Coordinates of C-alpha atoms and ligand atoms in Angstrom, one line a residue:
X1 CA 117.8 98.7 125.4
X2 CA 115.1 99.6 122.4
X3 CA 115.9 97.9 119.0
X4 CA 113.8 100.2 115.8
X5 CA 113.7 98.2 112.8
X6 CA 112.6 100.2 109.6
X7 CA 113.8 103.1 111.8
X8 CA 114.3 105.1 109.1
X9 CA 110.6 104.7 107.6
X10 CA 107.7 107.1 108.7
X11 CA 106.5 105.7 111.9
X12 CA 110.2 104.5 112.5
X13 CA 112.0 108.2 112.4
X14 CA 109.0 109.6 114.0
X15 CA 109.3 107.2 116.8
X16 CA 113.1 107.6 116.8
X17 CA 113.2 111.6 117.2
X18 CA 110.7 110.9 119.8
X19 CA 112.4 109.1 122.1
X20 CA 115.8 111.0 121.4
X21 CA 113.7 114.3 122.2
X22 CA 113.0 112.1 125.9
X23 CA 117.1 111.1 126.6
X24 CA 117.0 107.8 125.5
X25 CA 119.6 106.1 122.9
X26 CA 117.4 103.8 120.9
X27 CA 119.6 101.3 118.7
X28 CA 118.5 101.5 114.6
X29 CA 118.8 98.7 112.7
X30 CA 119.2 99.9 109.4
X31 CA 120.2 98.9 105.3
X32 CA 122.3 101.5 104.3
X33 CA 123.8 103.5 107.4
X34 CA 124.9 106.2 105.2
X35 CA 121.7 106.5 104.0
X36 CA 120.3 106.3 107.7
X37 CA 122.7 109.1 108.7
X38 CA 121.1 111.1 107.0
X39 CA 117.8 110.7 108.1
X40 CA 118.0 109.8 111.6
X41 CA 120.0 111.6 114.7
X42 CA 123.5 109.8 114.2
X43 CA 124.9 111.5 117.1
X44 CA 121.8 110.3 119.7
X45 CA 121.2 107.0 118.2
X46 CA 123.3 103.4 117.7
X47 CA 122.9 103.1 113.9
X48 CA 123.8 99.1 113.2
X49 CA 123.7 97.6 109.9
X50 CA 121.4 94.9 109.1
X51 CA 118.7 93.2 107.4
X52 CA 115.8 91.0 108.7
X53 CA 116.2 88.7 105.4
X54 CA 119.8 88.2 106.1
X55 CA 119.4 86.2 109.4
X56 CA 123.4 86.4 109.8
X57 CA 123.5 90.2 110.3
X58 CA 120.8 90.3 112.8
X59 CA 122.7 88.4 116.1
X60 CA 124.5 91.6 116.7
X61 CA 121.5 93.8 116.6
X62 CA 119.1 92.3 119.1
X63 CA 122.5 91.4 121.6
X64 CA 121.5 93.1 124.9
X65 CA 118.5 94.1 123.7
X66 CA 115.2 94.1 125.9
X67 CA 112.7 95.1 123.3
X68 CA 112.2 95.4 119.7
X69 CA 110.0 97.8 117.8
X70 CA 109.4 96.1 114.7
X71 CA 108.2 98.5 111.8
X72 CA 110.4 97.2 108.9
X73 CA 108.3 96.1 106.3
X74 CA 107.5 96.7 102.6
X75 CA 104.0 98.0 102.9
X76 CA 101.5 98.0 100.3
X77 CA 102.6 101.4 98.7
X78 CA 105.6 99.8 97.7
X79 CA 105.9 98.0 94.3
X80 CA 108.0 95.0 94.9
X81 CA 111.7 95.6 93.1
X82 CA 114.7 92.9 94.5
X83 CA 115.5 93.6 98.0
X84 CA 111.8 94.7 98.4
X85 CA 109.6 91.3 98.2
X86 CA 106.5 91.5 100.6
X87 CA 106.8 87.7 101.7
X88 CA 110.6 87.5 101.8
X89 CA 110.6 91.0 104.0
X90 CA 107.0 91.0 106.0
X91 CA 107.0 87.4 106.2
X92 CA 110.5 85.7 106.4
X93 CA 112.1 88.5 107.8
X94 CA 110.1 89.2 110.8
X95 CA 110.7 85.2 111.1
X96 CA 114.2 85.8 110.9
X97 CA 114.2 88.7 113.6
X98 CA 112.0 86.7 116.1
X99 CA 114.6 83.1 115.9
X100 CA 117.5 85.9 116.4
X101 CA 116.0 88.0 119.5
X102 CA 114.6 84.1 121.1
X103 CA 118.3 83.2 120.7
X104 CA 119.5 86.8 122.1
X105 CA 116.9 86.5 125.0
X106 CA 115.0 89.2 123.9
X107 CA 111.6 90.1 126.1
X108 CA 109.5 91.5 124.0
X109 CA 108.5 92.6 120.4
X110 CA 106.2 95.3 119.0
X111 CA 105.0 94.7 115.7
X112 CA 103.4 98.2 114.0
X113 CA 101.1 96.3 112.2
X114 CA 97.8 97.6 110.0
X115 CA 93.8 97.4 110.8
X116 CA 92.3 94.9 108.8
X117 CA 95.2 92.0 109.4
X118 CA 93.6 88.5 108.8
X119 CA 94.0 85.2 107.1
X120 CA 94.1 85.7 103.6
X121 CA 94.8 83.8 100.0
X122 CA 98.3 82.1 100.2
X123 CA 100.9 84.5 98.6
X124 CA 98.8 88.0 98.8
X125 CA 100.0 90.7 100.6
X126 CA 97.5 90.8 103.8
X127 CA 98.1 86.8 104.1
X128 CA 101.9 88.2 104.5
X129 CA 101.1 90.5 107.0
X130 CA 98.6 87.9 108.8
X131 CA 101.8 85.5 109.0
X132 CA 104.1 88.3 110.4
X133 CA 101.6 88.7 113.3
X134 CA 101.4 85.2 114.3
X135 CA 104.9 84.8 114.2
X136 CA 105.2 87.2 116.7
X137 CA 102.3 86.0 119.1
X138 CA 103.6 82.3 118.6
X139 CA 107.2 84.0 119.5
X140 CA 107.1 82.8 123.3
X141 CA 108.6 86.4 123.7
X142 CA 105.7 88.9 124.9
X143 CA 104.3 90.8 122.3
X144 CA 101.9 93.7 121.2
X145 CA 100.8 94.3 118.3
X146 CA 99.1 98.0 117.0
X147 CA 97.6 98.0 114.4
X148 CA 96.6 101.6 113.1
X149 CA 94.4 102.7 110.0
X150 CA 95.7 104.9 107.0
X151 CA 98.1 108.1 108.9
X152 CA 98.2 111.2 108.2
X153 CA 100.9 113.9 108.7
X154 CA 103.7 115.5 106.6
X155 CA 104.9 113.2 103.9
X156 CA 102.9 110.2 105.1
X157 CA 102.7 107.4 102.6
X158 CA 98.9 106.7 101.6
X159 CA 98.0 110.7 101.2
X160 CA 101.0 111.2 99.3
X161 CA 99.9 109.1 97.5
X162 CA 96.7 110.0 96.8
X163 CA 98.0 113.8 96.5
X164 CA 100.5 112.4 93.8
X165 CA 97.2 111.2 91.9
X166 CA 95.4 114.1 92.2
X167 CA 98.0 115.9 90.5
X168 CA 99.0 113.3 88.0
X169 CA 95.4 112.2 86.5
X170 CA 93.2 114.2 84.3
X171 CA 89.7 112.2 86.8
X172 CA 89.9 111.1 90.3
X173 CA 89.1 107.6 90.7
X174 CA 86.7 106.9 92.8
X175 CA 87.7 103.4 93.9
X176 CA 85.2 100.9 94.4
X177 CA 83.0 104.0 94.4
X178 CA 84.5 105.7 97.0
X179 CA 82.6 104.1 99.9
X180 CA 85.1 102.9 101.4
X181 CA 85.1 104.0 104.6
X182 CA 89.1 104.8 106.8
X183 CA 90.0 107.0 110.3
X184 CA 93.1 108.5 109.6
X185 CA 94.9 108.5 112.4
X186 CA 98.1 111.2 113.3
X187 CA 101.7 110.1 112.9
X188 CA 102.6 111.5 115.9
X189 CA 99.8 110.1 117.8
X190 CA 101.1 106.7 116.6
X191 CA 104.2 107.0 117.8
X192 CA 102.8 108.3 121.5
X193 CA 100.8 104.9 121.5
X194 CA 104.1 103.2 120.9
X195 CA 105.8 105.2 123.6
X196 CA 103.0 104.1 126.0
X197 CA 103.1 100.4 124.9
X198 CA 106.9 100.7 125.6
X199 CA 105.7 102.5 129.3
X200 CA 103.6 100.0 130.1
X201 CA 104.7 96.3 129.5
X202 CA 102.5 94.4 131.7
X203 CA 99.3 96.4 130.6
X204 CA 99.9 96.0 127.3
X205 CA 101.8 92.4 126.8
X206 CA 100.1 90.1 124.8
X207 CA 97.4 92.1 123.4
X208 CA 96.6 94.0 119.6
X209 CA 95.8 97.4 119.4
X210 CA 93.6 98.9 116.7
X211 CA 94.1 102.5 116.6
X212 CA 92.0 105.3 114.5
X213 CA 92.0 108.8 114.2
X214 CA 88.5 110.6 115.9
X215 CA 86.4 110.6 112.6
X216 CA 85.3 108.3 110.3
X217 CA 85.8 109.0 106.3
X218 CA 84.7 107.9 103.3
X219 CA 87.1 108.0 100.1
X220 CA 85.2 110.1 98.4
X221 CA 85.3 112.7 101.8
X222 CA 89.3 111.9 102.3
X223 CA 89.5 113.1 98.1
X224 CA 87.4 115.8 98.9
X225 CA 89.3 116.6 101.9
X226 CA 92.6 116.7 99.8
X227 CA 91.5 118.6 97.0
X228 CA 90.0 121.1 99.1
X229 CA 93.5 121.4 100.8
X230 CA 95.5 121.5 97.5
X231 CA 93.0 123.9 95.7
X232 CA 92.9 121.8 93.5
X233 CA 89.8 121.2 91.2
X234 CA 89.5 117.8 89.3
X235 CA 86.2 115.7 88.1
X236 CA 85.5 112.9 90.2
X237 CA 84.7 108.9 88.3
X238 CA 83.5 106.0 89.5
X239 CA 86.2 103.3 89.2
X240 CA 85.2 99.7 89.2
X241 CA 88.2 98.0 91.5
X242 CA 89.0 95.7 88.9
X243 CA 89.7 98.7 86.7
X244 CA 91.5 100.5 89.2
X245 CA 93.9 97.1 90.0
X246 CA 94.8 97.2 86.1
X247 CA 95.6 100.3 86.0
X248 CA 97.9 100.1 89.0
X249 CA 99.2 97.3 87.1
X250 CA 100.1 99.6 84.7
X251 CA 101.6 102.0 86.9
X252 CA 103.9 99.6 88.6
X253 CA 105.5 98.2 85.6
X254 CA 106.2 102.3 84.7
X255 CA 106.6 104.1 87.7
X256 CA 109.7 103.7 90.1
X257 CA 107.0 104.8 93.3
X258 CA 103.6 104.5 91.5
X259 CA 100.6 106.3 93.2
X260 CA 98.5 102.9 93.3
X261 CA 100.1 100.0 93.6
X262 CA 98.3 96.3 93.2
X263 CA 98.9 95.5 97.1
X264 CA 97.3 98.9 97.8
X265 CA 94.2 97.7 96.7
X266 CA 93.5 95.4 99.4
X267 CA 93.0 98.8 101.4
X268 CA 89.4 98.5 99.4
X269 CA 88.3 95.2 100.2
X270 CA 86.9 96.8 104.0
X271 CA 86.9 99.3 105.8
X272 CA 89.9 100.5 107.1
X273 CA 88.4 101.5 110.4
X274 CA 87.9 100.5 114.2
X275 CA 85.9 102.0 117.3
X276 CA 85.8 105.5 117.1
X277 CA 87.1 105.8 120.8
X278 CA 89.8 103.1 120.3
X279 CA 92.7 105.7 121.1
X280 CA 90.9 107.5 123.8
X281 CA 89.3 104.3 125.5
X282 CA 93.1 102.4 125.8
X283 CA 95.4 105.3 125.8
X284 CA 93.9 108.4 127.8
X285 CA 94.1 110.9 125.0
X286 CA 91.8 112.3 122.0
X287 CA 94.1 112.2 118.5
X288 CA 94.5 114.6 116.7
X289 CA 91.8 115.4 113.2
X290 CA 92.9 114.6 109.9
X291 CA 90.5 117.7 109.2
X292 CA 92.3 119.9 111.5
X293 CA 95.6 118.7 110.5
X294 CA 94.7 119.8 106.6
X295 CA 93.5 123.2 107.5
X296 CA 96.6 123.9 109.9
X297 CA 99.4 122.4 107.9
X298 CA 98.0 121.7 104.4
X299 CA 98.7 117.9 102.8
Ligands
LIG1 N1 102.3 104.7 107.0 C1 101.0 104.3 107.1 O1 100.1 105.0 106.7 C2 100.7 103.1 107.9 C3 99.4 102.8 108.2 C4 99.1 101.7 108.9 C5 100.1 100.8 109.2 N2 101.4 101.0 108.9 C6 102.4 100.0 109.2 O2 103.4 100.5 110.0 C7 104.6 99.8 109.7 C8 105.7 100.8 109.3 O3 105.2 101.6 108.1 P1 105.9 102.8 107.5 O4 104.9 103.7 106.9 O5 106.8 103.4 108.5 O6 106.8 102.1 106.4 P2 107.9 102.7 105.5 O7 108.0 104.2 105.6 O8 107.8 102.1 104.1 O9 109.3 102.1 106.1 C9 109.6 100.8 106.0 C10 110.9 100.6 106.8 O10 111.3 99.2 106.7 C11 112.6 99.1 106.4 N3 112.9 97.9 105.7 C12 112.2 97.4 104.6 N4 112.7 96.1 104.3 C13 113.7 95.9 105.3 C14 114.5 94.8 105.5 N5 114.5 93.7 104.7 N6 115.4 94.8 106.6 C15 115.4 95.9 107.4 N7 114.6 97.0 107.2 C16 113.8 97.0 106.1 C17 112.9 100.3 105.4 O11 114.2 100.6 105.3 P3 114.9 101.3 104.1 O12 114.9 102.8 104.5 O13 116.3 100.7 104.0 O14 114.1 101.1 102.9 C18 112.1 101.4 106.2 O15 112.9 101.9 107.3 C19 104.3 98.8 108.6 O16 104.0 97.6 109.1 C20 103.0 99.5 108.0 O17 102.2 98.5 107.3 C21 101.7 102.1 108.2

């Protein structure tokens, strides 16, 4: 038995159709099941309700369960709104989840995690997602942890995102100067890593993943990239980060889903990138270009 939480986010429903598509019955843990029903296969999933920072509705979710796909986090597109706190979700929660499957005899956990993970300044977002991971490899359970750069594919967060800019601002910030370099990676791809991971416990226990697409971009070529793809012409400015963090200041004290948000930022401070082989050196298969995709499919 599979356990999804944040099922009904991007990787999650990907990751759910795709094993529904291959016969299997994955159980959801979810918020707001009617919400869920309409987003996920009701009639080829177990939809139960639950949230990892209520530790009491989580015993009957991980019962019976071998493994748990954890994806439920708030990521750092997300403004933080109650119910949405990055340390009380990406932090607490995942402790929650991993005291309530060690007590349910759970094997293992998958944690969908992000390149770029490490120690950070108590209270930031990244130190929050630094803490998630290691209470997951300090679990006892055995773990794996992926963590992919920005993805790419219909309605995926970050270029959303940065489409919804595009068409919202007169200029197109250049953050940091647009050097920063990611390697967008393909939803779908993703979620065949996770399928392999799931395959393959022994290869894969106890080990991280870091997972990019075939080609390296900078901002300035994934801005390029989209305006190219939405025909869209706009003039290009050099935005200072601190700038750019005010002004997604701005936007999340506004804007119910702002473009930028604070947390976002942190995407800046390195490169969001890893080997350019990563995918085709651990998993057997080339992914698919965030190039091709754009020409194909559009944003
Ligand atoms: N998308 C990307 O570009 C990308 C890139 C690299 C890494 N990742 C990582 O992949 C993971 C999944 O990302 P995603 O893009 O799929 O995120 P997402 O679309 O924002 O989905 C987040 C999911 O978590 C659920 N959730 C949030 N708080 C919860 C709580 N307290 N209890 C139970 N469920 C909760 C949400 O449920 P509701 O529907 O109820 O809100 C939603 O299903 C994250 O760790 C993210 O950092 C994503």
């Amino acid at each position: 038995m599979i356990l999804i939480t944040g099922a009904t986010g991007y990787i999650g429903r990907h990751l759910v159709a795709r094993l529904v598509a291959q016969g299997e019955r994955p159980r959801c843990l979810v918020r707001d099941v009617q919400r869920a029903a309409n987003i996920l296969p009701v009639d080829n999933v177990d939809l139960v309700q639950g949230d990892t920072t209520q530790a009491e509705t989580l015993p009957s979710a991980v019962q019976g369960v071998d493994t748990i796909v954890h994806a439920a986090f708030v990521t750092a597109d997300r403004k933080q709104r109650p119910g949405s706190n990055y340390e009380e979700t990406n932090v607490h929660g995942t402790r929650k989840l991993v005291d309530a499957a060690q007590a349910a005899g759970v094997k293992r956990m998958i944690e969908i995690s992000g390149l770029g993970t490490r120690p950070d300044k108590p209270g930031s977002y990244m130190q929050g997602r630094y803490l998630a991971e290691q209470a997951v490899i300090e679990s006892g359970l055995d773990w794996t942890i992926i963590r992919p750069s920005v993805l790419f594919g219909k309605g995926a967060p970050f270029i959303r995102g940065l489409v919804d800019l595009i068409h919202s601002a007169p200029l197109v910030p250049l953050i940091g100067g647009g050097k920063v370099m990611f390697q967008p990676i393909y939803v779908e791809d993703v979620v065949s890593i996770i399928v392999q991971v799931l395959r393959e416990p022994d290869r894969t226990a106890n080990k991280i993943y870091t997972i990019g697409g075939p080609n390296y971009y900078s901002f300035t070529q994934v801005i390029d990239a989209l305006l190219e793809a939405t025909h869209t012409r706009r003039p290009k400015v050099y935005a200072p980060i601190p700038l750019v963090g005010v002004g997604a200041a701005a936007m999340e004290a506004v804007l119910p889903r702002p473009p930028l948000t604070r947390a976002a930022m942190t995407l800046f401070s390195f490169d969001n990138t890893t080997d350019i082989d990563s995918v085709e050196r651990d998993f057997g298969f080339r992914p698919y270009s965030f190039r091709a995709f754009l020409q194909g499919q559009g944003v």
